[in-house]
PDB file of C-alpha atoms in Angstrom:
ATOM      1  CA  UNK T   1     -70.245   9.791  72.333  1.00 62.00           C
ATOM      2  CA  UNK T   2     -73.932   8.822  73.427  1.00 59.00           C
ATOM      3  CA  UNK T   3     -74.985   9.050  69.950  1.00 54.00           C
ATOM      4  CA  UNK T   4     -72.267   6.900  69.046  1.00 58.00           C
ATOM      5  CA  UNK T   5     -73.260   4.388  71.291  1.00 52.00           C
ATOM      6  CA  UNK T   6     -76.868   4.459  70.433  1.00 57.00           C
ATOM      7  CA  UNK T   7     -76.008   3.784  66.854  1.00 62.00           C
ATOM      8  CA  UNK T   8     -73.593   0.729  67.797  1.00 60.00           C
ATOM      9  CA  UNK T   9     -76.500  -0.874  69.613  1.00 63.00           C
ATOM     10  CA  UNK T  10     -79.136  -0.440  66.430  1.00 61.00           C
ATOM     11  CA  UNK T  11     -76.847  -1.826  64.401  1.00 67.00           C
ATOM     12  CA  UNK T  12     -76.216  -5.138  66.738  1.00 64.00           C
ATOM     13  CA  UNK T  13     -79.456  -5.371  67.096  1.00 64.00           C
ATOM     14  CA  UNK T  14     -80.436  -5.312  62.904  1.00 63.00           C
ATOM     15  CA  UNK T  15     -77.696  -7.957  62.774  1.00 62.00           C
ATOM     16  CA  UNK T  16     -79.326  -9.879  65.392  1.00 63.00           C
ATOM     17  CA  UNK T  17     -82.833  -9.963  63.343  1.00 63.00           C
ATOM     18  CA  UNK T  18     -81.276 -10.967  60.106  1.00 58.00           C
ATOM     19  CA  UNK T  19     -79.630 -13.784  61.654  1.00 61.00           C
ATOM     20  CA  UNK T  20     -82.647 -15.066  63.045  1.00 56.00           C
ATOM     21  CA  UNK T  21     -84.450 -14.394  59.758  1.00 57.00           C
ATOM     22  CA  UNK T  22     -81.704 -16.342  57.730  1.00 55.00           C
ATOM     23  CA  UNK T  23     -82.152 -19.227  60.414  1.00 61.00           C
ATOM     24  CA  UNK T  24     -85.898 -19.479  59.964  1.00 60.00           C
ATOM     25  CA  UNK T  25     -85.065 -19.138  56.079  1.00 63.00           C
ATOM     26  CA  UNK T  26     -82.856 -21.989  56.467  1.00 62.00           C
ATOM     27  CA  UNK T  27     -85.135 -24.183  58.602  1.00 63.00           C
ATOM     28  CA  UNK T  28     -88.124 -23.702  55.942  1.00 56.00           C
ATOM     29  CA  UNK T  29     -85.796 -24.834  53.215  1.00 58.00           C
ATOM     30  CA  UNK T  30     -84.965 -27.917  54.807  1.00 60.00           C
ATOM     31  CA  UNK T  31     -88.177 -29.080  55.850  1.00 53.00           C
ATOM     32  CA  UNK T  32     -89.123 -28.533  52.025  1.00 53.00           C
ATOM     33  CA  UNK T  33     -86.235 -30.714  50.878  1.00 54.00           C
ATOM     34  CA  UNK T  34     -86.931 -33.248  53.405  1.00 47.00           C
ATOM     35  CA  UNK T  35     -90.769 -33.382  52.345  1.00 47.00           C
ATOM     36  CA  UNK T  36     -89.536 -33.354  48.857  1.00 48.00           C
ATOM     37  CA  UNK T  37     -87.183 -36.461  48.919  1.00 48.00           C
ATOM     38  CA  UNK T  38     -89.437 -38.509  51.106  1.00 45.00           C
ATOM     39  CA  UNK T  39     -93.012 -38.036  48.624  1.00 42.00           C
ATOM     40  CA  UNK T  40     -91.998 -36.925  45.950  1.00 44.00           C
ATOM     41  CA  UNK T  41     -93.347 -34.760  43.499  1.00 39.00           C
ATOM     42  CA  UNK T  42     -95.588 -37.346  41.352  1.00 37.00           C
ATOM     43  CA  UNK T  43     -99.244 -36.912  40.893  1.00 32.00           C
ATOM     44  CA  UNK T  44     -99.996 -40.320  39.750  1.00 30.00           C
ATOM     45  CA  UNK T  45    -102.034 -42.624  41.937  1.00 31.00           C
ATOM     46  CA  UNK T  46    -100.633 -45.866  43.494  1.00 30.00           C
ATOM     47  CA  UNK T  47    -100.545 -48.880  40.845  1.00 27.00           C
ATOM     48  CA  UNK T  48    -102.956 -51.771  42.494  1.00 29.00           C
ATOM     49  CA  UNK T  49    -100.921 -54.856  42.733  1.00 30.00           C
ATOM     50  CA  UNK T  50    -101.861 -57.508  39.772  1.00 31.00           C
ATOM     51  CA  UNK T  51    -101.768 -60.008  42.509  1.00 31.00           C
ATOM     52  CA  UNK T  52    -104.834 -58.459  44.639  1.00 26.00           C
ATOM     53  CA  UNK T  53    -107.265 -60.948  43.013  1.00 25.00           C
ATOM     54  CA  UNK T  54    -106.146 -64.248  41.925  1.00 25.00           C
ATOM     55  CA  UNK T  55    -109.392 -66.177  41.673  1.00 27.00           C
ATOM     56  CA  UNK T  56    -109.621 -64.951  37.469  1.00 25.00           C
ATOM     57  CA  UNK T  57    -106.131 -66.260  36.846  1.00 27.00           C
ATOM     58  CA  UNK T  58    -106.982 -69.557  39.114  1.00 24.00           C
ATOM     59  CA  UNK T  59    -110.117 -70.223  37.104  1.00 25.00           C
ATOM     60  CA  UNK T  60    -108.235 -69.439  34.126  1.00 27.00           C
ATOM     61  CA  UNK T  61    -105.370 -72.264  34.810  1.00 25.00           C
ATOM     62  CA  UNK T  62    -108.047 -74.581  35.600  1.00 26.00           C
ATOM     63  CA  UNK T  63    -110.101 -73.941  32.326  1.00 25.00           C
ATOM     64  CA  UNK T  64    -106.835 -74.318  30.200  1.00 25.00           C
ATOM     65  CA  UNK T  65    -105.686 -77.609  32.286  1.00 27.00           C
ATOM     66  CA  UNK T  66    -109.470 -79.188  31.752  1.00 28.00           C
ATOM     67  CA  UNK T  67    -109.119 -78.172  28.183  1.00 29.00           C
ATOM     68  CA  UNK T  68    -105.684 -79.738  27.787  1.00 31.00           C
ATOM     69  CA  UNK T  69    -106.710 -83.099  29.269  1.00 33.00           C
ATOM     70  CA  UNK T  70    -110.031 -83.180  27.124  1.00 33.00           C
ATOM     71  CA  UNK T  71    -107.696 -82.494  23.962  1.00 33.00           C
ATOM     72  CA  UNK T  72    -104.849 -85.137  25.147  1.00 28.00           C
ATOM     73  CA  UNK T  73    -107.948 -87.565  25.457  1.00 31.00           C
ATOM     74  CA  UNK T  74    -109.084 -87.135  21.960  1.00 30.00           C
ATOM     75  CA  UNK T  75    -105.560 -87.057  20.159  1.00 29.00           C
ATOM     76  CA  UNK T  76    -103.150 -89.340  22.154  1.00 29.00           C
ATOM     77  CA  UNK T  77    -103.165 -93.148  21.154  1.00 35.00           C
ATOM     78  CA  UNK T  78    -104.036 -95.308  23.896  1.00 40.00           C
ATOM     79  CA  UNK T  79    -101.116 -97.612  25.299  1.00 37.00           C
ATOM     80  CA  UNK T  80    -101.091-100.552  27.426  1.00 46.00           C
ATOM     81  CA  UNK T  81    -104.306-100.971  29.241  1.00 49.00           C
ATOM     82  CA  UNK T  82    -105.481 -98.215  27.002  1.00 47.00           C
ATOM     83  CA  UNK T  83    -105.326-100.096  24.071  1.00 50.00           C
ATOM     84  CA  UNK T  84    -107.229-103.571  23.827  1.00 47.00           C
ATOM     85  CA  UNK T  85    -108.292-101.852  20.797  1.00 47.00           C
ATOM     86  CA  UNK T  86    -105.671-102.186  18.102  1.00 48.00           C
ATOM     87  CA  UNK T  87    -106.337-105.116  15.715  1.00 44.00           C
ATOM     88  CA  UNK T  88    -103.004-107.289  14.413  1.00 42.00           C
ATOM     89  CA  UNK T  89    -102.118-106.287  11.053  1.00 37.00           C
ATOM     90  CA  UNK T  90    -104.299-108.588   8.323  1.00 32.00           C
ATOM     91  CA  UNK T  91    -104.135-109.111   4.806  1.00 31.00           C
ATOM     92  CA  UNK T  92    -107.992-109.114   4.280  1.00 29.00           C
ATOM     93  CA  UNK T  93    -110.019-108.755   1.094  1.00 31.00           C
ATOM     94  CA  UNK T  94    -112.594-106.485   1.793  1.00 31.00           C
ATOM     95  CA  UNK T  95    -114.727-106.392  -1.599  1.00 34.00           C
ATOM     96  CA  UNK T  96    -117.627-103.583  -1.937  1.00 33.00           C
ATOM     97  CA  UNK T  97    -119.706-105.964  -3.834  1.00 34.00           C
ATOM     98  CA  UNK T  98    -120.371-108.613  -1.160  1.00 35.00           C
ATOM     99  CA  UNK T  99    -123.031-106.581   1.364  1.00 36.00           C
ATOM    100  CA  UNK T 100    -123.083-107.820   4.875  1.00 37.00           C
ATOM    101  CA  UNK T 101    -125.331-110.873   5.342  1.00 43.00           C
ATOM    102  CA  UNK T 102    -126.274-112.759   8.535  1.00 42.00           C
ATOM    103  CA  UNK T 103    -125.872-116.281   8.852  1.00 42.00           C
ATOM    104  CA  UNK T 104    -129.429-116.866  10.166  1.00 50.00           C
ATOM    105  CA  UNK T 105    -130.590-114.371  13.084  1.00 78.00           C
ATOM    106  CA  UNK T 106    -128.808-116.817  15.953  1.00 92.00           C
ATOM    107  CA  UNK T 107    -128.972-115.113  19.184  1.00 96.00           C
ATOM    108  CA  UNK T 108    -125.760-116.620  20.847  1.00 98.00           C
ATOM    109  CA  UNK T 109    -121.925-117.592  19.759  1.00 98.00           C
ATOM    110  CA  UNK T 110    -120.189-120.444  21.800  1.00 98.00           C
ATOM    111  CA  UNK T 111    -116.681-120.194  22.134  1.00 98.00           C
ATOM    112  CA  UNK T 112    -115.479-123.692  22.953  1.00 98.00           C
ATOM    113  CA  UNK T 113    -111.643-123.987  24.210  1.00 98.00           C
ATOM    114  CA  UNK T 114    -109.690-126.249  26.431  1.00 98.00           C
ATOM    115  CA  UNK T 115    -110.260-124.215  29.268  1.00 98.00           C
ATOM    116  CA  UNK T 116    -114.167-124.566  28.924  1.00 98.00           C
ATOM    117  CA  UNK T 117    -116.528-122.738  26.763  1.00 98.00           C
ATOM    118  CA  UNK T 118    -117.658-118.930  26.696  1.00 98.00           C
ATOM    119  CA  UNK T 119    -120.988-118.220  25.576  1.00 98.00           C
ATOM    120  CA  UNK T 120    -122.178-114.395  24.541  1.00 98.00           C
ATOM    121  CA  UNK T 121    -125.241-112.860  23.616  1.00 98.00           C
ATOM    122  CA  UNK T 122    -125.448-110.716  20.498  1.00 98.00           C
ATOM    123  CA  UNK T 123    -126.803-107.366  20.816  1.00 98.00           C
ATOM    124  CA  UNK T 124    -128.314-106.905  17.740  1.00 97.00           C
ATOM    125  CA  UNK T 125    -130.628-103.868  19.186  1.00 97.00           C
ATOM    126  CA  UNK T 126    -127.498-101.804  19.837  1.00 97.00           C
ATOM    127  CA  UNK T 127    -124.782-102.678  17.166  1.00 98.00           C
ATOM    128  CA  UNK T 128    -126.920-104.694  14.567  1.00 98.00           C
ATOM    129  CA  UNK T 129    -124.222-104.136  11.612  1.00 98.00           C
ATOM    130  CA  UNK T 130    -121.409-105.392  14.028  1.00 98.00           C
ATOM    131  CA  UNK T 131    -123.644-108.529  15.143  1.00 98.00           C
ATOM    132  CA  UNK T 132    -124.129-109.414  11.191  1.00 97.00           C
ATOM    133  CA  UNK T 133    -120.760-108.597  10.537  1.00 97.00           C
ATOM    134  CA  UNK T 134    -119.735-111.343  13.350  1.00 98.00           C
ATOM    135  CA  UNK T 135    -122.507-113.730  12.601  1.00 98.00           C
ATOM    136  CA  UNK T 136    -120.983-114.035   8.930  1.00 97.00           C
ATOM    137  CA  UNK T 137    -117.797-114.978  10.118  1.00 98.00           C
ATOM    138  CA  UNK T 138    -118.544-117.234  12.430  1.00 98.00           C
ATOM    139  CA  UNK T 139    -120.984-119.092  10.397  1.00 97.00           C
ATOM    140  CA  UNK T 140    -118.196-119.324   7.122  1.00 97.00           C
ATOM    141  CA  UNK T 141    -116.034-121.112  10.292  1.00 97.00           C
ATOM    142  CA  UNK T 142    -113.570-118.485   9.846  1.00 97.00           C
ATOM    143  CA  UNK T 143    -112.675-118.294  13.795  1.00 98.00           C
ATOM    144  CA  UNK T 144    -112.590-122.202  14.134  1.00 97.00           C
ATOM    145  CA  UNK T 145    -108.805-123.100  15.081  1.00 97.00           C
ATOM    146  CA  UNK T 146    -107.939-119.403  15.736  1.00 98.00           C
ATOM    147  CA  UNK T 147    -106.414-118.373  19.257  1.00 98.00           C
ATOM    148  CA  UNK T 148    -106.618-115.921  21.953  1.00 98.00           C
ATOM    149  CA  UNK T 149    -103.241-114.254  21.600  1.00 97.00           C
ATOM    150  CA  UNK T 150    -103.479-111.251  24.030  1.00 97.00           C
ATOM    151  CA  UNK T 151    -104.479-111.448  27.882  1.00 98.00           C
ATOM    152  CA  UNK T 152    -104.251-108.474  30.388  1.00 97.00           C
ATOM    153  CA  UNK T 153    -105.114-109.677  33.667  1.00 95.00           C
ATOM    154  CA  UNK T 154    -108.433-107.744  34.839  1.00 96.00           C
ATOM    155  CA  UNK T 155    -108.489-105.784  31.560  1.00 97.00           C
ATOM    156  CA  UNK T 156    -109.291-107.650  28.740  1.00 98.00           C
ATOM    157  CA  UNK T 157    -109.059-111.197  26.724  1.00 98.00           C
ATOM    158  CA  UNK T 158    -108.406-110.580  23.074  1.00 98.00           C
ATOM    159  CA  UNK T 159    -108.684-112.969  20.139  1.00 98.00           C
ATOM    160  CA  UNK T 160    -109.251-112.992  16.499  1.00 97.00           C
ATOM    161  CA  UNK T 161    -108.603-114.039  12.668  1.00 97.00           C
ATOM    162  CA  UNK T 162    -105.100-115.874  13.267  1.00 95.00           C
ATOM    163  CA  UNK T 163    -104.380-119.506  14.297  1.00 93.00           C
ATOM    164  CA  UNK T 164    -101.918-121.013  16.589  1.00 88.00           C
ATOM    165  CA  UNK T 165     -98.957-121.032  13.823  1.00 87.00           C
ATOM    166  CA  UNK T 166     -99.519-117.465  13.179  1.00 85.00           C
ATOM    167  CA  UNK T 167    -101.876-117.974   9.875  1.00 91.00           C
ATOM    168  CA  UNK T 168    -104.061-114.914   9.232  1.00 91.00           C
ATOM    169  CA  UNK T 169    -107.436-115.760   7.984  1.00 94.00           C
ATOM    170  CA  UNK T 170    -109.023-113.324   5.443  1.00 93.00           C
ATOM    171  CA  UNK T 171    -112.638-112.268   4.833  1.00 94.00           C
ATOM    172  CA  UNK T 172    -114.745-111.132   2.151  1.00 93.00           C
ATOM    173  CA  UNK T 173    -116.864-108.460   3.393  1.00 96.00           C
ATOM    174  CA  UNK T 174    -116.336-104.993   4.665  1.00 97.00           C
ATOM    175  CA  UNK T 175    -115.841-103.703   7.675  1.00 97.00           C
ATOM    176  CA  UNK T 176    -118.643-102.538  10.018  1.00 97.00           C
ATOM    177  CA  UNK T 177    -119.017 -98.596  10.762  1.00 97.00           C
ATOM    178  CA  UNK T 178    -118.420 -97.545  14.062  1.00 97.00           C
ATOM    179  CA  UNK T 179    -121.755 -98.442  16.592  1.00 97.00           C
ATOM    180  CA  UNK T 180    -121.056 -97.143  19.825  1.00 97.00           C
ATOM    181  CA  UNK T 181    -123.804 -97.158  22.037  1.00 96.00           C
ATOM    182  CA  UNK T 182    -123.163 -99.860  24.912  1.00 97.00           C
ATOM    183  CA  UNK T 183    -120.686 -99.120  27.566  1.00 98.00           C
ATOM    184  CA  UNK T 184    -117.750-101.106  27.912  1.00 98.00           C
ATOM    185  CA  UNK T 185    -118.669-103.121  31.054  1.00 98.00           C
ATOM    186  CA  UNK T 186    -117.454-106.421  32.428  1.00 98.00           C
ATOM    187  CA  UNK T 187    -118.051-109.503  30.424  1.00 98.00           C
ATOM    188  CA  UNK T 188    -118.968-106.972  27.218  1.00 98.00           C
ATOM    189  CA  UNK T 189    -117.816-108.190  23.905  1.00 98.00           C
ATOM    190  CA  UNK T 190    -116.304-105.416  21.844  1.00 98.00           C
ATOM    191  CA  UNK T 191    -114.915-104.979  18.414  1.00 98.00           C
ATOM    192  CA  UNK T 192    -110.847-104.173  18.648  1.00 97.00           C
ATOM    193  CA  UNK T 193    -109.785-101.279  16.074  1.00 96.00           C
ATOM    194  CA  UNK T 194    -107.202 -98.938  14.851  1.00 96.00           C
ATOM    195  CA  UNK T 195    -107.948 -94.879  15.445  1.00 95.00           C
ATOM    196  CA  UNK T 196    -109.942 -95.371  12.200  1.00 96.00           C
ATOM    197  CA  UNK T 197    -113.409 -95.771  13.522  1.00 95.00           C
ATOM    198  CA  UNK T 198    -114.207 -98.238  10.604  1.00 94.00           C
ATOM    199  CA  UNK T 199    -111.066-100.409  10.919  1.00 96.00           C
ATOM    200  CA  UNK T 200    -112.705-103.068  13.010  1.00 96.00           C
ATOM    201  CA  UNK T 201    -112.004-106.098  10.982  1.00 96.00           C
ATOM    202  CA  UNK T 202    -112.823-108.885  13.138  1.00 97.00           C
ATOM    203  CA  UNK T 203    -110.376-108.669  16.114  1.00 97.00           C
ATOM    204  CA  UNK T 204    -112.196-108.689  19.527  1.00 98.00           C
ATOM    205  CA  UNK T 205    -111.950-108.643  23.050  1.00 98.00           C
ATOM    206  CA  UNK T 206    -113.885-109.583  26.412  1.00 98.00           C
ATOM    207  CA  UNK T 207    -113.822-106.883  28.974  1.00 98.00           C
ATOM    208  CA  UNK T 208    -112.662-108.706  32.190  1.00 98.00           C
ATOM    209  CA  UNK T 209    -113.887-105.369  34.029  1.00 98.00           C
ATOM    210  CA  UNK T 210    -115.435-101.929  33.502  1.00 98.00           C
ATOM    211  CA  UNK T 211    -113.248 -99.931  31.470  1.00 97.00           C
ATOM    212  CA  UNK T 212    -115.026 -96.394  30.943  1.00 97.00           C
ATOM    213  CA  UNK T 213    -111.803 -94.922  29.186  1.00 96.00           C
ATOM    214  CA  UNK T 214    -112.753 -97.295  26.271  1.00 97.00           C
ATOM    215  CA  UNK T 215    -116.068 -95.397  26.292  1.00 97.00           C
ATOM    216  CA  UNK T 216    -116.794 -92.485  23.983  1.00 97.00           C
ATOM    217  CA  UNK T 217    -114.474 -89.363  25.373  1.00 95.00           C
ATOM    218  CA  UNK T 218    -114.393 -87.393  22.644  1.00 95.00           C
ATOM    219  CA  UNK T 219    -115.214 -86.625  19.280  1.00 94.00           C
ATOM    220  CA  UNK T 220    -112.251 -88.080  16.964  1.00 93.00           C
ATOM    221  CA  UNK T 221    -110.183 -91.335  16.672  1.00 94.00           C
ATOM    222  CA  UNK T 222    -109.990 -93.310  19.760  1.00 94.00           C
ATOM    223  CA  UNK T 223    -112.121 -91.276  21.834  1.00 96.00           C
ATOM    224  CA  UNK T 224    -115.257 -92.029  19.887  1.00 97.00           C
ATOM    225  CA  UNK T 225    -115.424 -95.308  21.789  1.00 97.00           C
ATOM    226  CA  UNK T 226    -115.323 -98.800  21.029  1.00 98.00           C
ATOM    227  CA  UNK T 227    -118.373-101.195  19.738  1.00 98.00           C
ATOM    228  CA  UNK T 228    -119.706-103.637  21.985  1.00 98.00           C
ATOM    229  CA  UNK T 229    -121.698-106.109  20.067  1.00 98.00           C
ATOM    230  CA  UNK T 230    -122.360-108.593  22.501  1.00 98.00           C
ATOM    231  CA  UNK T 231    -122.236-109.964  26.256  1.00 98.00           C
ATOM    232  CA  UNK T 232    -121.057-112.854  28.062  1.00 98.00           C
ATOM    233  CA  UNK T 233    -124.041-115.068  29.687  1.00 98.00           C
ATOM    234  CA  UNK T 234    -121.925-118.088  30.247  1.00 98.00           C
ATOM    235  CA  UNK T 235    -118.560-118.865  31.047  1.00 98.00           C
ATOM    236  CA  UNK T 236    -116.901-115.774  32.550  1.00 98.00           C
ATOM    237  CA  UNK T 237    -114.714-117.551  34.519  1.00 98.00           C
ATOM    238  CA  UNK T 238    -113.283-119.107  31.798  1.00 98.00           C
ATOM    239  CA  UNK T 239    -112.253-115.825  30.291  1.00 98.00           C
ATOM    240  CA  UNK T 240    -110.990-114.653  33.606  1.00 98.00           C
ATOM    241  CA  UNK T 241    -108.702-117.962  33.608  1.00 98.00           C
ATOM    242  CA  UNK T 242    -107.276-117.258  30.462  1.00 98.00           C
ATOM    243  CA  UNK T 243    -106.751-114.000  31.107  1.00 98.00           C
ATOM    244  CA  UNK T 244    -104.484-115.091  34.018  1.00 98.00           C
ATOM    245  CA  UNK T 245    -102.330-117.430  32.124  1.00 98.00           C
ATOM    246  CA  UNK T 246     -98.420-116.330  31.609  1.00 98.00           C
ATOM    247  CA  UNK T 247     -97.423-113.451  29.207  1.00 98.00           C
ATOM    248  CA  UNK T 248     -94.832-111.606  27.614  1.00 97.00           C
ATOM    249  CA  UNK T 249     -94.717-107.876  27.017  1.00 97.00           C
ATOM    250  CA  UNK T 250     -94.340-107.109  23.164  1.00 94.00           C
ATOM    251  CA  UNK T 251     -94.675-103.875  22.054  1.00 93.00           C
ATOM    252  CA  UNK T 252     -96.384-102.775  25.474  1.00 94.00           C
ATOM    253  CA  UNK T 253     -99.218-105.508  25.341  1.00 95.00           C
ATOM    254  CA  UNK T 254     -99.345-108.653  27.121  1.00 97.00           C
ATOM    255  CA  UNK T 255     -99.274-111.571  24.813  1.00 97.00           C
ATOM    256  CA  UNK T 256     -99.801-115.026  25.909  1.00 97.00           C
ATOM    257  CA  UNK T 257     -96.899-117.009  25.915  1.00 97.00           C
ATOM    258  CA  UNK T 258     -98.991-120.145  24.702  1.00 97.00           C
ATOM    259  CA  UNK T 259    -102.138-118.901  22.617  1.00 98.00           C
ATOM    260  CA  UNK T 260    -105.838-120.494  23.513  1.00 98.00           C
ATOM    261  CA  UNK T 261    -106.935-122.492  20.474  1.00 98.00           C
ATOM    262  CA  UNK T 262    -110.509-121.665  19.877  1.00 98.00           C
ATOM    263  CA  UNK T 263    -111.243-125.058  18.588  1.00 98.00           C
ATOM    264  CA  UNK T 264    -114.800-124.132  17.585  1.00 98.00           C
ATOM    265  CA  UNK T 265    -117.114-120.817  17.328  1.00 98.00           C
ATOM    266  CA  UNK T 266    -120.799-121.855  16.729  1.00 98.00           C
ATOM    267  CA  UNK T 267    -124.024-119.971  16.473  1.00 98.00           C
ATOM    268  CA  UNK T 268    -127.093-121.099  18.190  1.00 97.00           C
TER     269      UNK T 268
END
């Protein structure tokens, strides 16, 4: 009987030890599974966010914006105040057999109007071909009886080869090539043109303020700038007075309700 009791005790002890081992094994397995689910098995390094350094991206956007502005400036046709520049359609004869010739070397031209006189000096030192071109047209009397037809207050006063009845005057000499060299400052006299740099045909404007957007800002078309060939020396107040007369917007431009006649334009 004693032997049987001892054997039973040993079996009970071994069973308890086995349960303890199984218990420890289960705990280890559970810990392993928890660790695995929390941290995974991948060995790849963490990916650094692309947004950790925004400076290069910001600089690229700034460069792109500046580039786009520059391209737009050199390609978009100016409107409203950016366009004192267009000439009115003129049917002109530009026979290439007639070279430019100045009517003497007069230094000044005077535009006489009912509001007073405007006198400007030619800038032969900066735009000799334009100065010679305008001298010839003035010397031939082509501007006598023509009008100022556009007035943008505090911007430009524009006139050209058309009379009060709307009749266009034709010329017999070629247009001068672009000679941008002087800035479009208040009081300067500038040749109007289309996007073609050699399309200045005798329409001109007086700058009533500094207009840097009419200077050279690029390498093509409008952005090449507009040729200043003269500067007002007397009568700037007359130009400003005409520039404040009533206008009507036509095609985005402010046209004088009553064009102001150039009674005479003379050289001196």
